[in-house]
Amino acid sequence: MDTELGSHNKPEIQGAMITPFYETTEVLAPEDIADGVAYMVTRPRHAAIGELWIMPTDQA
């Protein structure tokens, strides 16, 4: 797990919810987020991006 999400939960919650999620979902890598940020900040000055949602395809 590359996030602290699971560490904030009791072991029974981790086993019931967090672990199965990571076993069935291809989670995003930090590079995925960085790519989205790079896209936003490299648009022309006349193009404004008001919101960008980045999520695993399995959750879309």
Backbone as JSON Lines, residues from 0, in Angstrom:
{"i":0,"aa":"M","n":[0.84,-1.18,0.0],"ca":[0.0,0.0,0.0],"c":[0.89,1.24,0.0]}
{"i":1,"aa":"D","n":[0.63,2.14,-0.92],"ca":[1.42,3.36,-1.01],"c":[0.73,4.57,-0.4]}
{"i":2,"aa":"T","n":[-0.25,4.33,0.42],"ca":[-0.99,5.41,1.06],"c":[-1.17,5.11,2.54]}
{"i":3,"aa":"E","n":[-1.46,6.13,3.3],"ca":[-1.69,5.94,4.73],"c":[-3.14,5.57,5.03]}
{"i":4,"aa":"L","n":[-3.98,5.46,4.02],"ca":[-5.41,5.2,4.22],"c":[-5.65,4.01,5.15]}
{"i":5,"aa":"G","n":[-5.02,2.9,4.89],"ca":[-5.24,1.72,5.71],"c":[-4.75,1.85,7.13]}
{"i":6,"aa":"S","n":[-3.71,2.62,7.35],"ca":[-3.14,2.72,8.68],"c":[-4.03,3.47,9.66]}
{"i":7,"aa":"H","n":[-5.03,4.16,9.17],"ca":[-5.94,4.91,10.04],"c":[-7.15,4.09,10.48]}
{"i":8,"aa":"N","n":[-7.18,2.84,10.06],"ca":[-8.32,1.99,10.37],"c":[-7.91,0.81,11.23]}
{"i":9,"aa":"K","n":[-8.88,0.28,11.94],"ca":[-8.65,-0.92,12.75],"c":[-8.39,-2.1,11.82]}
{"i":10,"aa":"P","n":[-7.67,-3.12,12.32],"ca":[-7.35,-4.28,11.48],"c":[-8.59,-4.94,10.85]}
{"i":11,"aa":"E","n":[-9.69,-4.99,11.56],"ca":[-10.89,-5.62,10.99],"c":[-11.46,-4.82,9.82]}
{"i":12,"aa":"I","n":[-11.33,-3.51,9.87],"ca":[-11.76,-2.66,8.75],"c":[-10.8,-2.82,7.59]}
{"i":13,"aa":"Q","n":[-9.51,-2.87,7.9],"ca":[-8.51,-3.08,6.84],"c":[-8.79,-4.38,6.1]}
{"i":14,"aa":"G","n":[-9.06,-5.44,6.85],"ca":[-9.32,-6.74,6.24],"c":[-10.6,-6.8,5.46]}
{"i":15,"aa":"A","n":[-11.61,-6.07,5.91],"ca":[-12.92,-6.12,5.26],"c":[-13.04,-5.16,4.09]}
{"i":16,"aa":"M","n":[-12.33,-4.02,4.13],"ca":[-12.55,-3.01,3.11],"c":[-11.28,-2.59,2.37]}
{"i":17,"aa":"I","n":[-10.24,-2.27,3.1],"ca":[-9.05,-1.69,2.48],"c":[-8.29,-2.72,1.65]}
{"i":18,"aa":"T","n":[-7.99,-3.86,2.24],"ca":[-7.23,-4.88,1.53],"c":[-7.95,-5.36,0.28]}
{"i":19,"aa":"P","n":[-9.25,-5.69,0.34],"ca":[-9.94,-6.11,-0.89],"c":[-9.94,-5.04,-1.98]}
{"i":20,"aa":"F","n":[-10.02,-3.78,-1.58],"ca":[-9.97,-2.69,-2.56],"c":[-8.65,-2.73,-3.32]}
{"i":21,"aa":"Y","n":[-7.55,-2.85,-2.6],"ca":[-6.24,-2.86,-3.26],"c":[-6.01,-4.13,-4.07]}
{"i":22,"aa":"E","n":[-6.7,-5.19,-3.72],"ca":[-6.56,-6.44,-4.47],"c":[-7.35,-6.42,-5.77]}
{"i":23,"aa":"T","n":[-8.38,-5.59,-5.86],"ca":[-9.25,-5.58,-7.04],"c":[-9.16,-4.31,-7.88]}
{"i":24,"aa":"T","n":[-8.45,-3.31,-7.4],"ca":[-8.39,-2.03,-8.1],"c":[-6.94,-1.69,-8.44]}
{"i":25,"aa":"E","n":[-6.72,-1.32,-9.7],"ca":[-5.4,-0.82,-10.08],"c":[-5.34,0.64,-9.64]}
{"i":26,"aa":"V","n":[-4.62,0.9,-8.58],"ca":[-4.57,2.24,-8.0],"c":[-3.62,3.12,-8.79]}
{"i":27,"aa":"L","n":[-3.76,4.42,-8.61],"ca":[-2.92,5.37,-9.3],"c":[-1.54,5.45,-8.67]}
{"i":28,"aa":"A","n":[-0.57,5.74,-9.51],"ca":[0.8,5.98,-9.05],"c":[1.0,7.49,-8.94]}
{"i":29,"aa":"P","n":[1.95,7.92,-8.14],"ca":[2.22,9.36,-8.04],"c":[2.45,10.0,-9.41]}
{"i":30,"aa":"E","n":[3.06,9.26,-10.31],"ca":[3.32,9.77,-11.66],"c":[2.03,10.08,-12.42]}
{"i":31,"aa":"D","n":[0.96,9.35,-12.13],"ca":[-0.33,9.61,-12.77],"c":[-0.85,10.99,-12.39]}
{"i":32,"aa":"I","n":[-0.72,11.32,-11.12],"ca":[-1.16,12.64,-10.65],"c":[-0.25,13.72,-11.21]}
{"i":33,"aa":"A","n":[1.04,13.48,-11.18],"ca":[2.01,14.46,-11.71],"c":[1.73,14.74,-13.18]}
{"i":34,"aa":"D","n":[1.37,13.74,-13.94],"ca":[1.06,13.92,-15.36],"c":[-0.14,14.85,-15.54]}
{"i":35,"aa":"G","n":[-1.17,14.66,-14.71],"ca":[-2.34,15.53,-14.77],"c":[-2.01,16.97,-14.4]}
{"i":36,"aa":"V","n":[-1.19,17.16,-13.39],"ca":[-0.78,18.5,-12.98],"c":[0.05,19.15,-14.09]}
{"i":37,"aa":"A","n":[0.96,18.39,-14.67],"ca":[1.78,18.92,-15.76],"c":[0.91,19.35,-16.93]}
{"i":38,"aa":"Y","n":[-0.11,18.57,-17.23],"ca":[-1.04,18.94,-18.3],"c":[-1.71,20.28,-17.98]}
{"i":39,"aa":"M","n":[-2.19,20.42,-16.76],"ca":[-2.9,21.64,-16.39],"c":[-2.02,22.88,-16.49]}
{"i":40,"aa":"V","n":[-0.8,22.79,-16.02],"ca":[0.05,23.99,-15.95],"c":[0.76,24.3,-17.27]}
{"i":41,"aa":"T","n":[0.61,23.44,-18.25],"ca":[1.24,23.7,-19.54],"c":[0.24,24.11,-20.62]}
{"i":42,"aa":"R","n":[-0.99,24.38,-20.23],"ca":[-1.99,24.85,-21.21],"c":[-1.68,26.31,-21.55]}
{"i":43,"aa":"P","n":[-2.11,26.75,-22.72],"ca":[-1.92,28.15,-23.09],"c":[-2.61,29.08,-22.1]}
{"i":44,"aa":"R","n":[-2.12,30.29,-21.99],"ca":[-2.68,31.25,-21.02],"c":[-4.17,31.5,-21.25]}
{"i":45,"aa":"H","n":[-4.64,31.36,-22.49],"ca":[-6.05,31.63,-22.75],"c":[-6.96,30.44,-22.41]}
{"i":46,"aa":"A","n":[-6.37,29.33,-21.97],"ca":[-7.15,28.15,-21.6],"c":[-7.1,27.98,-20.09]}
{"i":47,"aa":"A","n":[-8.25,28.0,-19.47],"ca":[-8.33,27.84,-18.02],"c":[-8.97,26.49,-17.7]}
{"i":48,"aa":"I","n":[-8.3,25.72,-16.89],"ca":[-8.84,24.44,-16.43],"c":[-9.31,24.67,-15.01]}
{"i":49,"aa":"G","n":[-10.61,24.6,-14.82],"ca":[-11.18,24.89,-13.51],"c":[-11.18,23.69,-12.58]}
{"i":50,"aa":"E","n":[-11.13,22.5,-13.15],"ca":[-11.2,21.31,-12.32],"c":[-10.66,20.12,-13.11]}
{"i":51,"aa":"L","n":[-9.96,19.25,-12.45],"ca":[-9.44,18.05,-13.09],"c":[-9.62,16.89,-12.12]}
{"i":52,"aa":"W","n":[-10.36,15.88,-12.55],"ca":[-10.58,14.7,-11.72],"c":[-9.69,13.59,-12.24]}
{"i":53,"aa":"I","n":[-8.9,13.03,-11.37],"ca":[-8.05,11.9,-11.73],"c":[-8.39,10.76,-10.77]}
{"i":54,"aa":"M","n":[-8.83,9.65,-11.34],"ca":[-9.21,8.52,-10.5],"c":[-8.91,7.22,-11.24]}
{"i":55,"aa":"P","n":[-8.76,6.14,-10.52],"ca":[-8.56,4.86,-11.19],"c":[-9.74,4.55,-12.1]}
{"i":56,"aa":"T","n":[-9.46,3.99,-13.25],"ca":[-10.53,3.63,-14.2],"c":[-11.58,2.74,-13.53]}
{"i":57,"aa":"D","n":[-11.13,1.87,-12.64],"ca":[-12.07,0.98,-11.95],"c":[-13.08,1.75,-11.09]}
{"i":58,"aa":"Q","n":[-12.78,2.98,-10.74],"ca":[-13.69,3.77,-9.91],"c":[-14.52,4.77,-10.72]}
{"i":59,"aa":"A","n":[-14.18,4.92,-11.98],"ca":[-14.88,5.91,-12.82],"c":[-16.28,5.46,-13.16]}
